[in-house]
Every structure is written in structure tokens, then in C-alpha cells.
Amino acid sequence: MKNGIGLLSNGELSVVANACVALSRLVFDFMSGLDFVEEGGVAQLASVLNNYCKLYEQYVESKQKYVDDLSKDDVDEEAKKAAQDALEKLEIPDLRLGRAILENCKSCAEQGNVREEMRKEENFFGNMFRMIKHEDEIVSGMACQALANAAFDVEGRPMLLEMNAIPEFVKCLTYKDVDTQLSAARAIGNFAMDSYGRQKLFESKAMAPLVAQLEAKDENGKDAIEPRRAAILAIGKCASDRSSAVELCDIGALSKLLSLMDTHWKQLGQAAEDAVERLLQKSQSAKLWLRGEVDFEDRTSDGWFDMGVGRPYTSLADLQKETVNTNREVLLADASQDNRLKQLVEEVKAECATLGLSQIVLDKRDAASTEVKKKCVVKMAEILSQRLGGSILYDKYMDFGYSTEIQRCKQLRKSNVVWVGDLKKAGCRHRAFLFKYLCDLVLPYLCRLERTKIERGAHVGHAWNVVKFFGDVDQEGQQKTYTVDLMHNVGSLYENGTDFNPADEWAAKYQRKDVYHFISLG
């Protein structure tokens, strides 16, 4: 180790290159890293890298000067010919040396104790960042692999973000070398570990290249498994906030991950499944599309939409661009744009406050607070029903025509996306969608939206809401849940039953479950 480090100061560049290659193999664990540090290897390697950077920068400056001379209109032909000749004779600094130095940097940066000393060395990581911009893809890729290790450290990520390193890592995702692709994807995943890093990834437009990495290939055109897995893990980390999760779903991450879940590569399938779960936790629109349900803990927010059933997942922006047609409408809840919905939200909040709802009541689990919450659910159901055409007898539901109203709303916005605030008449699906949105604002974590799983027949797309009230349990302590009637006996709460309490017959009837699957709505 000591002799190898000593050779880094040798005047022969070929000797330095060989020393770097040897040292890259000698530094492979904590103890060898400790030896490297104690023998002054970090300072020597930093000096070698700095010298190479100076040579490369001189080369870049000369090259740019000649290119500029060739592009000038006021330069005579003789001068242009001289510039062209000089450009052709210009030689890039020894690539073997550059690759060897970065290979050594990469192996050293893999050890945490060496990496810590490298951060202390002035401009060490700054010079590696200069090398990630090297025109030789191998040198650039090795710099990427070395820098990617710094992204593992809490102290290293801010330093890299300050350098604006994310675009360079994104660029490296497209390299042919599998190790470089893998390192770049891992670095991006590490940046996504905190909200500031995710914001920088968003600003750098890193999401789309990351999703493209789910189809990574090696230099021979074969599937690159480890880079794909690293991209999957990075996507899972990026999905930690709603805006990132929605963007990832919109640009195709969800669809690609679903296909990877069925792959014969087990290491991809499990990782893809975990990433899908993370996306669905933050994107309720995607969860409703895929699972046909949005659970109690899934809080919806402005921008939530329902595509219905039977079509591929599509972003809201693309849905809004579609030509108006007679296909199933997309429902959108967004009070930030929809003034009528905003008024409805304010009305519901005011009515619930009148009934005694407050944060204190929301936090309590006693009988009195449960009764207040139940009254609020009933009041919301009544307000919603009155707003959307009132009630109708169960057996007359097929006579409750609202298709004309749907077309009116489509024409109003010149879109197949229907703003729920525009609706004046609507069926079970629309009411359940709106009720979930309202409940998440007023009674968070107490409402679930479910949609029938059948794909044909009169009940396709039928949806309903289930509510619960913490502290409302049966004699054995099991949580009670209720199906909310928004259409027929508006405001009725039908108990779904527990292991000890039988379900209300109207629960299955309203949900069109069991035998009611086969009974026409008419």
C-alpha cells in the first residue's frame, strides 16, 4: 500500500496510471481504507486528480478556442485552416491515465472512512465532478460511480446538490456501461430520501429518464437487470410525496412497474411490487384505477380523479386533451379550480360545525363524539343527494337518467373530464366519489370508497362508501363499519357486520353484492 501510494508522485504518467490501478484493487474494505488514509493516500490521489483536471481543462479551453475561430465570420480562410489543423492535432489528455485515476477514486469512495477524508481534502469531489463532464464516456462513467458513493452520505448529498450534480447523473443513466447506469440510478434514489432532494429531482426533470431506466439495456442490447432494479428502488423513494408519485404515474412508471411485477426475474418482481405500493399510497387516483378502492387512510385532495373502468391509466392532463365523446366520463374533484365544489365544501364544513364537529371531537372516541360524527355523515349525505338530483326508489334506479346531464357538463368544459361541482344530477358512482372527497376534508380517515369488481352487466362501475367511527365497536371490540346510502334511503347507515353482529341486508343490497350482483338495477 505504502509503495503504491509513493508511486502516485512519480514523474512518469504510465507509472502513475499503473499505481492507480493497483491501489484500486488494494482498497476494498474498512481496514485497507484505513491503511490508505494513514499512509497519506487521499492527499496523493487528490493531487494526481487535480493535475489531470488541469490538463483536461487546458485541452477543453484550446478545443473551444479553435471551434470558436472556425465559427467566426470575420476570420479569413487561412486562419480558419490553421484553426482546423490545430484542432485535428489537438490530443486529449492520456485516457488510460484518466480512467485509472477515476477507477482509484471509485474504489476509495466505496469505503466510508476514506470517503470522509476525501470530503476534507480541498476540491477532491469538485474535481471528480469536473470529470463526470469528460467527453470520454468511460472516464465520465467512472467519475459518476465515484460520486454516486458520496450520495449515500448525509454530508455528501448537499455538497453534490450544490454542484448541480443531478443532471449529470441523469445523463449517465443513458450510458452503455451497466455499472455506470446502476450507480446513477442509486445516486438519484439517494437524493430522493428527503423532500429537498426530491424537489431538486423534480426541477431537474429527472423522473422521465428514471422511468425510461426501467427498460435499461447493456452495451450488447440485453436487458440490464441490476440497473432496472436500482431504478425501481429509486422510483419507490421518489414516491414519498404526492406530487412526485402523481408525476411518476402520469409518465408511465405505474404501467411499467405492473408489467415488471409479472417478470420471471424475482429480484425485479418484488421490488416492482413494493414500488407500486408506494405509488398507490400517494396517488389515490391511480389506486382507484388499479384496485377499485380508496381506503380509510387514503386521503384524497384537489386534483383527484376517477377514470372509471376498462381503460389504461392516463394522466389527467392527457385526459383533458381528449376530444369530447360519449364514452364514460372522467370525474375530477378540485376545489382550487371548481368554484361550485368550493362552495359545497364550505357549506358542508359549516353544517358539520353547527352539529358540534371540531378537532377535539374528531380526536375523541367516546359515544358522544361518535354520535356527532354520525350526524355529520348523515348531513353530508343529505346535502350531496339534494345537490345531485335527490333520491329514488331502489327498484327505479334505471329510471334515474343522468346521461344528458353528463353530456352537458362535458360540453361546459369542452372536455370528457367532468368537474363534480358542475353536476346537478348524478348516480351512485359520482356520489360515492364526491362523498369520499368531502369526507376526507371534514372527517379524515373515516371513509372508504369501494367499486364493484365486475366488468360487465348493469352494475359495472357501481361504487359506494363505507364509514367507521373509532371507538364504535361490537361486544368483542371489533370495529364496526357502515355502508352509506346516498341514493335511496339517503343518510341511512347500513351495518356491514362483524364476526359477532350480522350485517344489515341493505348493506349488500346497496353495494349490489352477493345475489344482488345478478339482479338488474331496473
Short mmCIF file of C-alpha atoms in Angstrom, two decimals:
data_model
loop_
_atom_site.label_atom_id
_atom_site.label_comp_id
_atom_site.label_asym_id
_atom_site.label_seq_id
_atom_site.Cartn_x
_atom_site.Cartn_y
_atom_site.Cartn_z
CA MET A 1 0.00 0.00 0.00
CA LYS A 2 2.76 2.43 1.04
CA ASN A 3 4.81 1.76 -2.08
CA GLY A 4 1.81 2.15 -4.34
CA ILE A 5 0.92 5.50 -2.79
CA GLY A 6 4.54 6.60 -3.20
CA LEU A 7 4.37 5.87 -6.93
CA LEU A 8 1.48 8.37 -7.31
CA SER A 9 4.08 11.15 -7.21
CA ASN A 10 6.23 9.54 -9.92
CA GLY A 11 7.04 11.74 -12.90
CA GLU A 12 6.15 9.02 -15.42
CA LEU A 13 2.44 9.13 -16.18
CA SER A 14 2.37 5.45 -17.11
CA VAL A 15 3.77 4.59 -13.68
CA VAL A 16 1.10 6.75 -12.02
CA ALA A 17 -1.59 5.03 -14.06
CA ASN A 18 -0.34 1.57 -13.03
CA ALA A 19 -0.14 2.68 -9.40
CA CYS A 20 -3.76 3.87 -9.53
CA VAL A 21 -4.89 0.54 -10.96
CA ALA A 22 -3.02 -1.37 -8.26
CA LEU A 23 -4.35 0.83 -5.45
CA SER A 24 -7.90 0.49 -6.74
CA ARG A 25 -7.56 -3.23 -6.03
CA LEU A 26 -5.85 -2.83 -2.68
CA VAL A 27 -8.54 -0.58 -1.19
CA PHE A 28 -11.51 -2.91 -0.79
CA ASP A 29 -12.69 -2.77 2.83
CA PHE A 30 -12.59 -0.66 6.00
CA MET A 31 -9.15 -1.79 7.13
CA SER A 32 -7.47 -1.37 3.74
CA GLY A 33 -9.17 2.01 3.51
CA LEU A 34 -7.75 2.91 6.90
CA ASP A 35 -4.26 1.94 5.69
CA PHE A 36 -4.76 4.09 2.59
CA VAL A 37 -5.74 7.09 4.72
CA GLU A 38 -2.94 6.65 7.26
CA GLU A 39 -0.31 6.40 4.52
CA GLY A 40 -1.43 9.74 3.06
CA GLY A 41 -3.11 8.18 0.05
CA VAL A 42 -6.04 10.61 -0.05
CA ALA A 43 -3.82 13.67 -0.39
CA GLN A 44 -1.67 11.99 -3.05
CA LEU A 45 -4.66 10.83 -5.05
CA ALA A 46 -6.23 14.29 -4.78
CA SER A 47 -3.03 15.81 -6.19
CA VAL A 48 -2.93 13.34 -9.09
CA LEU A 49 -6.58 14.01 -9.90
CA ASN A 50 -6.07 17.77 -9.68
CA ASN A 51 -3.15 17.63 -12.11
CA TYR A 52 -5.16 15.59 -14.58
CA CYS A 53 -8.09 18.00 -14.30
CA LYS A 54 -5.79 20.91 -15.16
CA LEU A 55 -4.56 19.07 -18.26
CA TYR A 56 -8.09 18.29 -19.32
CA GLU A 57 -9.31 21.84 -18.74
CA GLN A 58 -6.43 23.16 -20.87
CA TYR A 59 -7.48 20.73 -23.58
CA VAL A 60 -11.13 21.84 -23.35
CA GLU A 61 -10.18 25.54 -23.49
CA SER A 62 -7.94 25.01 -26.53
CA LYS A 63 -10.57 22.95 -28.29
CA GLN A 64 -13.24 25.57 -27.63
CA LYS A 65 -10.95 28.34 -28.90
CA TYR A 66 -10.37 26.54 -32.20
CA VAL A 67 -14.06 25.75 -32.58
CA ASP A 68 -14.90 29.41 -31.95
CA ASP A 69 -12.34 30.54 -34.53
CA LEU A 70 -13.91 28.21 -37.11
CA SER A 71 -17.36 29.65 -36.44
CA LYS A 72 -16.40 33.32 -36.78
CA ASP A 73 -17.46 35.09 -39.97
CA ASP A 74 -14.72 37.73 -39.81
CA VAL A 75 -11.83 35.22 -39.88
CA ASP A 76 -10.08 34.68 -43.22
CA GLU A 77 -9.72 31.24 -44.79
CA GLU A 78 -6.05 30.93 -43.91
CA ALA A 79 -6.77 31.49 -40.23
CA LYS A 80 -9.66 29.02 -40.35
CA LYS A 81 -7.39 26.43 -41.97
CA ALA A 82 -4.83 26.97 -39.21
CA ALA A 83 -7.54 26.55 -36.59
CA GLN A 84 -8.77 23.37 -38.29
CA ASP A 85 -5.25 21.94 -38.43
CA ALA A 86 -4.65 22.78 -34.78
CA LEU A 87 -7.98 21.20 -33.81
CA GLU A 88 -7.10 18.00 -35.63
CA LYS A 89 -3.68 17.82 -33.96
CA LEU A 90 -5.05 18.57 -30.50
CA GLU A 91 -4.79 15.49 -28.30
CA ILE A 92 -6.98 14.67 -25.35
CA PRO A 93 -5.01 14.01 -22.15
CA ASP A 94 -4.00 10.39 -21.65
CA LEU A 95 -7.30 8.48 -21.39
CA ARG A 96 -5.66 5.48 -19.77
CA LEU A 97 -4.36 7.73 -17.02
CA GLY A 98 -7.75 9.41 -16.57
CA ARG A 99 -9.56 6.08 -16.38
CA ALA A 100 -7.02 4.69 -13.90
CA ILE A 101 -7.27 7.73 -11.63
CA LEU A 102 -11.06 7.61 -11.59
CA GLU A 103 -11.01 3.86 -11.03
CA ASN A 104 -8.90 4.51 -7.93
CA CYS A 105 -11.25 7.30 -6.83
CA LYS A 106 -14.19 4.97 -7.29
CA SER A 107 -12.73 2.17 -5.12
CA CYS A 108 -11.73 4.65 -2.42
CA ALA A 109 -15.14 6.33 -2.42
CA GLU A 110 -16.78 2.96 -1.79
CA GLN A 111 -15.29 2.95 1.74
CA GLY A 112 -17.00 5.30 4.16
CA ASN A 113 -13.87 6.09 6.17
CA VAL A 114 -11.92 7.01 3.03
CA ARG A 115 -14.86 8.99 1.67
CA GLU A 116 -14.90 11.07 4.84
CA GLU A 117 -11.26 12.02 4.33
CA MET A 118 -11.89 12.73 0.65
CA ARG A 119 -14.54 15.28 1.64
CA LYS A 120 -12.00 17.04 3.85
CA GLU A 121 -9.49 17.30 1.01
CA GLU A 122 -9.95 20.61 -0.80
CA ASN A 123 -11.75 20.31 -4.14
CA PHE A 124 -11.45 16.50 -4.29
CA PHE A 125 -15.12 15.93 -5.05
CA GLY A 126 -15.20 19.11 -7.12
CA ASN A 127 -12.56 17.67 -9.42
CA MET A 128 -14.42 14.37 -9.67
CA PHE A 129 -17.48 16.37 -10.67
CA ARG A 130 -15.43 18.05 -13.41
CA MET A 131 -14.51 14.58 -14.66
CA ILE A 132 -18.15 13.47 -14.86
CA LYS A 133 -18.38 16.01 -17.70
CA HIS A 134 -15.42 14.40 -19.50
CA GLU A 135 -16.09 13.75 -23.19
CA ASP A 136 -14.86 10.17 -22.85
CA GLU A 137 -17.82 8.10 -21.67
CA ILE A 138 -15.64 5.67 -19.71
CA VAL A 139 -13.88 8.42 -17.71
CA SER A 140 -17.20 10.19 -17.18
CA GLY A 141 -18.84 6.93 -16.12
CA MET A 142 -16.13 6.14 -13.58
CA ALA A 143 -16.47 9.65 -12.15
CA CYS A 144 -20.21 9.00 -11.90
CA GLN A 145 -19.58 5.77 -10.00
CA ALA A 146 -17.18 7.53 -7.62
CA LEU A 147 -19.51 10.47 -6.99
CA ALA A 148 -22.54 8.23 -6.58
CA ASN A 149 -21.00 6.84 -3.41
CA ALA A 150 -20.97 10.35 -1.92
CA ALA A 151 -24.76 10.45 -2.32
CA PHE A 152 -25.03 7.74 0.34
CA ASP A 153 -23.85 10.19 2.99
CA VAL A 154 -25.97 12.82 4.68
CA GLU A 155 -22.99 15.18 4.40
CA GLY A 156 -22.35 14.29 0.77
CA ARG A 157 -25.77 14.92 -0.75
CA PRO A 158 -25.92 18.68 -0.03
CA MET A 159 -22.43 19.04 -1.48
CA LEU A 160 -23.48 17.29 -4.70
CA LEU A 161 -26.74 19.26 -4.91
CA GLU A 162 -24.76 22.49 -4.60
CA MET A 163 -22.67 21.34 -7.56
CA ASN A 164 -25.90 20.73 -9.51
CA ALA A 165 -24.88 17.11 -9.95
CA ILE A 166 -28.35 15.66 -10.62
CA PRO A 167 -28.42 16.50 -14.37
CA GLU A 168 -25.07 14.76 -14.76
CA PHE A 169 -26.32 11.63 -13.02
CA VAL A 170 -29.42 11.71 -15.23
CA LYS A 171 -27.15 11.88 -18.28
CA CYS A 172 -25.21 8.86 -17.01
CA LEU A 173 -28.39 6.78 -16.96
CA THR A 174 -28.08 6.63 -20.75
CA TYR A 175 -24.51 5.31 -20.80
CA LYS A 176 -23.82 1.84 -22.15
CA ASP A 177 -21.84 0.70 -19.13
CA VAL A 178 -24.10 -1.19 -16.73
CA ASP A 179 -22.13 -0.21 -13.62
CA THR A 180 -22.49 3.46 -14.54
CA GLN A 181 -26.25 3.08 -15.10
CA LEU A 182 -26.51 1.31 -11.75
CA SER A 183 -24.54 3.99 -9.90
CA ALA A 184 -26.51 6.83 -11.45
CA ALA A 185 -29.85 5.24 -10.53
CA ARG A 186 -28.67 4.60 -6.97
CA ALA A 187 -27.49 8.19 -6.62
CA ILE A 188 -30.85 9.51 -7.81
CA GLY A 189 -32.57 7.22 -5.32
CA ASN A 190 -30.44 8.60 -2.51
CA PHE A 191 -31.24 12.19 -3.48
CA ALA A 192 -34.92 11.23 -3.16
CA MET A 193 -34.52 10.36 0.52
CA ASP A 194 -35.53 13.87 1.64
CA SER A 195 -38.03 16.43 0.39
CA TYR A 196 -35.36 18.93 -0.71
CA GLY A 197 -33.65 16.30 -2.83
CA ARG A 198 -36.97 15.26 -4.39
CA GLN A 199 -37.67 18.88 -5.22
CA LYS A 200 -34.29 19.15 -6.97
CA LEU A 201 -35.02 15.95 -8.88
CA PHE A 202 -38.34 17.45 -9.97
CA GLU A 203 -36.66 20.68 -11.09
CA SER A 204 -34.01 18.71 -12.98
CA LYS A 205 -36.71 16.72 -14.83
CA ALA A 206 -35.12 13.50 -13.61
CA MET A 207 -38.33 11.47 -13.36
CA ALA A 208 -38.82 10.66 -17.05
CA PRO A 209 -35.23 9.37 -17.59
CA LEU A 210 -35.59 7.35 -14.39
CA VAL A 211 -38.77 5.73 -15.68
CA ALA A 212 -37.04 5.03 -19.01
CA GLN A 213 -34.37 3.19 -17.00
CA LEU A 214 -36.96 0.52 -16.20
CA GLU A 215 -36.17 -0.76 -19.70
CA ALA A 216 -32.37 -0.43 -19.33
CA LYS A 217 -30.14 -2.38 -21.71
CA ASP A 218 -26.45 -3.21 -21.53
CA GLU A 219 -23.90 -2.43 -24.25
CA ASN A 220 -24.92 -5.60 -26.09
CA GLY A 221 -28.58 -4.69 -26.12
CA LYS A 222 -29.54 -7.24 -23.47
CA ASP A 223 -31.76 -6.50 -20.50
CA ALA A 224 -29.75 -4.87 -17.70
CA ILE A 225 -31.32 -6.30 -14.55
CA GLU A 226 -29.43 -4.52 -11.77
CA PRO A 227 -29.83 -1.01 -13.27
CA ARG A 228 -33.54 -1.72 -13.67
CA ARG A 229 -33.79 -2.81 -10.06
CA ALA A 230 -31.91 0.32 -8.92
CA ALA A 231 -34.33 2.44 -10.95
CA ILE A 232 -37.30 0.66 -9.34
CA LEU A 233 -35.90 1.34 -5.87
CA ALA A 234 -35.26 4.98 -6.79
CA ILE A 235 -38.83 5.36 -8.05
CA GLY A 236 -40.09 3.93 -4.76
CA LYS A 237 -38.13 6.58 -2.86
CA CYS A 238 -39.29 9.35 -5.19
CA ALA A 239 -42.89 8.33 -4.49
CA SER A 240 -42.59 9.55 -0.90
CA ASP A 241 -44.63 12.67 -1.65
CA ARG A 242 -47.85 13.09 -3.59
CA SER A 243 -46.62 15.38 -6.37
CA SER A 244 -43.74 13.06 -7.28
CA ALA A 245 -45.96 9.96 -7.12
CA VAL A 246 -48.58 11.57 -9.37
CA GLU A 247 -45.93 12.65 -11.88
CA LEU A 248 -44.40 9.17 -11.93
CA CYS A 249 -47.79 7.57 -12.58
CA ASP A 250 -48.53 10.13 -15.28
CA ILE A 251 -45.32 9.43 -17.22
CA GLY A 252 -45.76 5.67 -17.27
CA ALA A 253 -43.99 4.38 -14.16
CA LEU A 254 -47.07 2.60 -12.84
CA SER A 255 -47.79 0.74 -16.07
CA LYS A 256 -44.15 -0.35 -16.48
CA LEU A 257 -43.87 -1.45 -12.87
CA LEU A 258 -47.04 -3.53 -13.18
CA SER A 259 -45.52 -5.35 -16.15
CA LEU A 260 -42.28 -5.92 -14.21
CA MET A 261 -44.25 -7.46 -11.34
CA ASP A 262 -45.03 -10.38 -13.63
CA THR A 263 -41.47 -10.86 -14.84
CA HIS A 264 -39.56 -14.09 -14.28
CA TRP A 265 -36.76 -12.09 -12.60
CA LYS A 266 -37.69 -12.39 -8.95
CA GLN A 267 -35.38 -9.56 -7.87
CA LEU A 268 -37.35 -7.22 -10.15
CA GLY A 269 -40.81 -8.54 -9.35
CA GLN A 270 -40.68 -7.97 -5.60
CA ALA A 271 -39.02 -4.57 -5.94
CA ALA A 272 -41.63 -3.53 -8.53
CA GLU A 273 -44.45 -4.65 -6.25
CA ASP A 274 -43.06 -2.56 -3.38
CA ALA A 275 -42.66 0.48 -5.65
CA VAL A 276 -46.26 0.14 -6.88
CA GLU A 277 -47.47 0.11 -3.29
CA ARG A 278 -45.55 3.31 -2.60
CA LEU A 279 -47.06 4.99 -5.66
CA LEU A 280 -50.57 3.97 -4.68
CA GLN A 281 -50.11 5.27 -1.14
CA LYS A 282 -49.66 8.78 -2.52
CA SER A 283 -51.71 8.71 -5.74
CA GLN A 284 -55.32 7.95 -4.85
CA SER A 285 -56.39 8.35 -8.49
CA ALA A 286 -54.03 5.55 -9.50
CA LYS A 287 -55.16 3.39 -6.59
CA LEU A 288 -58.81 3.77 -7.53
CA TRP A 289 -57.97 2.88 -11.13
CA LEU A 290 -55.96 -0.22 -10.21
CA ARG A 291 -57.65 -1.53 -7.08
CA GLY A 292 -61.15 -0.15 -7.42
CA GLU A 293 -60.95 1.18 -3.88
CA VAL A 294 -59.55 4.04 -1.84
CA ASP A 295 -59.13 3.09 1.80
CA PHE A 296 -59.82 4.92 5.05
CA GLU A 297 -56.23 6.10 5.44
CA ASP A 298 -56.01 7.26 1.82
CA ARG A 299 -56.76 10.98 1.98
CA THR A 300 -57.80 12.46 -1.32
CA SER A 301 -57.03 16.05 -2.26
CA ASP A 302 -57.53 18.56 -5.06
CA GLY A 303 -56.73 17.01 -8.41
CA TRP A 304 -58.15 13.60 -7.51
CA PHE A 305 -59.87 11.96 -10.46
CA ASP A 306 -61.69 8.76 -11.39
CA MET A 307 -61.23 7.33 -14.89
CA GLY A 308 -63.79 4.62 -14.37
CA VAL A 309 -63.07 1.07 -15.53
CA GLY A 310 -61.80 -0.59 -18.66
CA ARG A 311 -59.07 1.73 -19.91
CA PRO A 312 -55.29 2.12 -19.43
CA TYR A 313 -54.10 4.54 -16.79
CA THR A 314 -53.81 8.01 -18.33
CA SER A 315 -52.65 11.30 -16.86
CA LEU A 316 -55.24 13.94 -16.08
CA ALA A 317 -53.56 16.35 -18.50
CA ASP A 318 -53.91 13.85 -21.35
CA LEU A 319 -57.49 13.04 -20.39
CA GLN A 320 -58.36 16.73 -20.55
CA LYS A 321 -56.95 16.95 -24.09
CA GLU A 322 -59.21 14.22 -25.46
CA THR A 323 -61.95 15.20 -27.87
CA VAL A 324 -65.38 15.25 -26.25
CA ASN A 325 -67.18 11.96 -26.88
CA THR A 326 -69.91 9.72 -25.44
CA ASN A 327 -67.51 7.40 -23.58
CA ARG A 328 -67.56 7.07 -19.81
CA GLU A 329 -66.76 10.40 -18.21
CA VAL A 330 -63.75 11.12 -16.02
CA LEU A 331 -64.63 12.66 -12.67
CA LEU A 332 -62.47 15.42 -11.21
CA ALA A 333 -62.57 16.89 -7.71
CA ASP A 334 -60.55 20.10 -7.45
CA ALA A 335 -61.96 22.89 -5.31
CA SER A 336 -58.99 25.09 -6.18
CA GLN A 337 -60.49 25.43 -9.70
CA ASP A 338 -64.10 24.36 -9.24
CA ASN A 339 -65.93 27.23 -7.51
CA ARG A 340 -69.19 25.31 -7.11
CA LEU A 341 -67.30 22.48 -5.42
CA LYS A 342 -65.55 25.02 -3.21
CA GLN A 343 -68.94 26.40 -2.15
CA LEU A 344 -70.15 22.87 -1.41
CA VAL A 345 -67.10 22.19 0.76
CA GLU A 346 -67.70 25.39 2.72
CA GLU A 347 -71.38 24.51 3.15
CA VAL A 348 -70.58 21.02 4.44
CA LYS A 349 -67.96 22.33 6.86
CA ALA A 350 -70.38 24.95 8.19
CA GLU A 351 -73.20 22.44 8.67
CA CYS A 352 -70.91 19.99 10.47
CA ALA A 353 -69.62 22.74 12.73
CA THR A 354 -73.23 23.55 13.61
CA LEU A 355 -73.71 19.91 14.58
CA GLY A 356 -70.80 20.22 17.02
CA LEU A 357 -67.90 18.90 14.96
CA SER A 358 -64.50 20.24 15.99
CA GLN A 359 -60.92 18.98 16.11
CA ILE A 360 -61.44 17.99 19.72
CA VAL A 361 -64.48 15.91 18.75
CA LEU A 362 -62.56 14.36 15.85
CA ASP A 363 -59.83 13.24 18.23
CA LYS A 364 -62.20 11.68 20.75
CA ARG A 365 -63.50 8.10 20.62
CA ASP A 366 -66.35 8.23 23.10
CA ALA A 367 -70.05 7.67 22.40
CA ALA A 368 -70.91 11.38 22.32
CA SER A 369 -68.27 12.26 19.72
CA THR A 370 -69.24 9.21 17.66
CA GLU A 371 -72.82 10.43 17.61
CA VAL A 372 -71.70 13.86 16.35
CA LYS A 373 -69.69 12.23 13.56
CA LYS A 374 -72.61 10.04 12.56
CA LYS A 375 -74.85 13.09 12.34
CA CYS A 376 -72.24 14.77 10.14
CA VAL A 377 -72.17 11.77 7.81
CA VAL A 378 -75.95 11.84 7.52
CA LYS A 379 -75.95 15.60 6.89
CA MET A 380 -73.26 15.29 4.20
CA ALA A 381 -75.25 12.53 2.52
CA GLU A 382 -78.40 14.69 2.53
CA ILE A 383 -76.61 17.77 1.17
CA LEU A 384 -74.91 15.75 -1.54
CA SER A 385 -78.11 13.99 -2.57
CA GLN A 386 -80.07 17.25 -2.77
CA ARG A 387 -77.30 18.71 -4.91
CA LEU A 388 -77.22 15.74 -7.31
CA GLY A 389 -80.87 15.16 -8.07
CA GLY A 390 -82.34 13.78 -4.87
CA SER A 391 -83.26 10.20 -4.04
CA ILE A 392 -85.02 7.46 -5.99
CA LEU A 393 -86.54 4.12 -5.08
CA TYR A 394 -84.15 1.20 -5.31
CA ASP A 395 -86.19 -0.61 -7.97
CA LYS A 396 -86.49 2.57 -10.05
CA TYR A 397 -82.79 3.36 -10.29
CA MET A 398 -82.66 2.63 -14.03
CA ASP A 399 -85.25 5.40 -14.48
CA PHE A 400 -82.93 7.91 -12.83
CA GLY A 401 -81.48 9.15 -16.10
CA TYR A 402 -78.47 11.42 -15.85
CA SER A 403 -76.63 10.85 -19.16
CA THR A 404 -77.93 14.15 -20.54
CA GLU A 405 -76.51 15.93 -17.50
CA ILE A 406 -73.13 14.27 -18.04
CA GLN A 407 -73.04 15.45 -21.66
CA ARG A 408 -73.99 18.97 -20.54
CA CYS A 409 -71.07 19.05 -18.14
CA LYS A 410 -68.70 17.75 -20.81
CA GLN A 411 -69.75 20.46 -23.21
CA LEU A 412 -69.49 23.07 -20.47
CA ARG A 413 -65.78 22.35 -20.05
CA LYS A 414 -65.17 21.15 -23.63
CA SER A 415 -63.72 18.00 -22.13
CA ASN A 416 -64.55 14.43 -21.16
CA VAL A 417 -63.31 15.37 -17.68
CA VAL A 418 -66.37 16.35 -15.65
CA TRP A 419 -65.91 18.71 -12.74
CA VAL A 420 -68.05 17.25 -9.96
CA GLY A 421 -69.09 20.72 -8.86
CA ASP A 422 -70.83 21.19 -12.23
CA LEU A 423 -73.08 18.16 -11.76
CA LYS A 424 -76.73 18.74 -10.87
CA LYS A 425 -77.81 15.13 -11.26
CA ALA A 426 -75.70 12.03 -10.77
CA GLY A 427 -75.71 8.36 -9.90
CA CYS A 428 -74.03 6.17 -7.30
CA ARG A 429 -70.53 6.31 -8.80
CA HIS A 430 -70.47 10.12 -8.89
CA ARG A 431 -71.96 10.45 -5.42
CA ALA A 432 -69.52 7.98 -3.87
CA PHE A 433 -66.59 9.79 -5.49
CA LEU A 434 -67.71 13.18 -4.21
CA PHE A 435 -68.62 11.85 -0.76
CA LYS A 436 -65.11 10.41 -0.28
CA TYR A 437 -63.57 13.74 -1.24
CA LEU A 438 -65.82 15.68 1.17
CA CYS A 439 -65.37 13.20 3.99
CA ASP A 440 -61.58 13.34 3.71
CA LEU A 441 -61.80 17.09 4.24
CA VAL A 442 -64.27 17.03 7.12
CA LEU A 443 -63.92 13.56 8.70
CA PRO A 444 -60.45 12.37 7.68
CA TYR A 445 -59.60 8.66 7.88
CA LEU A 446 -63.22 7.66 8.44
CA CYS A 447 -64.39 6.99 4.86
CA ARG A 448 -63.58 4.34 2.29
CA LEU A 449 -64.62 4.25 -1.37
CA GLU A 450 -65.22 0.87 -2.99
CA ARG A 451 -66.13 -0.06 -6.55
CA THR A 452 -67.63 -3.29 -7.77
CA LYS A 453 -65.09 -5.66 -9.32
CA ILE A 454 -67.39 -6.94 -12.08
CA GLU A 455 -66.52 -5.94 -15.66
CA ARG A 456 -69.84 -6.38 -17.44
CA GLY A 457 -73.53 -6.02 -16.78
CA ALA A 458 -75.76 -3.40 -15.23
CA HIS A 459 -73.54 -2.85 -12.20
CA VAL A 460 -70.22 -2.03 -13.92
CA GLY A 461 -68.66 0.98 -12.21
CA HIS A 462 -71.09 0.91 -9.29
CA ALA A 463 -69.48 2.45 -6.21
CA TRP A 464 -70.30 3.06 -2.58
CA ASN A 465 -68.82 4.41 0.64
CA VAL A 466 -68.07 2.66 3.90
CA VAL A 467 -67.54 4.70 7.06
CA LYS A 468 -66.23 3.86 10.52
CA PHE A 469 -66.00 5.69 13.82
CA PHE A 470 -63.10 4.97 16.13
CA GLY A 471 -64.43 3.65 19.42
CA ASP A 472 -67.58 2.31 17.77
CA VAL A 473 -67.05 -1.44 18.31
CA ASP A 474 -69.10 -4.56 18.93
CA GLN A 475 -69.25 -6.53 22.18
CA GLU A 476 -65.92 -8.19 21.37
CA GLY A 477 -64.13 -4.98 20.48
CA GLN A 478 -64.25 -5.42 16.68
CA GLN A 479 -64.53 -2.20 14.66
CA LYS A 480 -67.97 -1.60 13.21
CA THR A 481 -68.33 -0.23 9.67
CA TYR A 482 -71.33 1.09 7.80
CA THR A 483 -72.35 1.44 4.17
CA VAL A 484 -73.68 4.94 3.50
CA ASP A 485 -76.84 5.26 1.41
CA LEU A 486 -76.50 8.26 -0.91
CA MET A 487 -79.16 7.25 -3.41
CA HIS A 488 -82.28 5.65 -1.96
CA ASN A 489 -82.86 5.96 1.79
CA VAL A 490 -80.45 8.86 1.86
CA GLY A 491 -78.38 9.13 5.04
CA SER A 492 -79.08 5.61 6.22
CA LEU A 493 -76.08 3.76 7.63
CA TYR A 494 -76.21 0.02 6.98
CA GLU A 495 -74.05 -2.01 9.33
CA ASN A 496 -71.68 -4.29 7.42
CA GLY A 497 -71.47 -6.76 10.27
CA THR A 498 -68.64 -8.26 12.32
CA ASP A 499 -67.85 -11.78 13.48
CA PHE A 500 -70.49 -11.33 16.18
CA ASN A 501 -73.02 -8.96 14.61
CA PRO A 502 -74.91 -9.86 11.43
CA ALA A 503 -74.81 -7.43 8.53
CA ASP A 504 -77.80 -5.34 7.59
CA GLU A 505 -79.37 -6.85 4.46
CA TRP A 506 -79.40 -3.40 2.87
CA ALA A 507 -75.59 -3.25 3.00
CA ALA A 508 -75.22 -5.99 0.37
CA LYS A 509 -78.26 -4.67 -1.45
CA TYR A 510 -76.85 -1.15 -1.79
CA GLN A 511 -73.42 -2.49 -2.73
CA ARG A 512 -75.02 -4.86 -5.28
CA LYS A 513 -73.13 -7.77 -3.78
CA ASP A 514 -73.88 -11.48 -3.50
CA VAL A 515 -77.30 -12.25 -5.02
CA TYR A 516 -77.75 -8.59 -5.90
CA HIS A 517 -74.97 -8.97 -8.48
CA PHE A 518 -77.47 -10.75 -10.67
CA ILE A 519 -80.46 -8.53 -10.16
CA SER A 520 -80.90 -5.77 -12.69
CA LEU A 521 -80.92 -2.26 -11.38
CA GLY A 522 -84.19 -1.90 -13.20
#
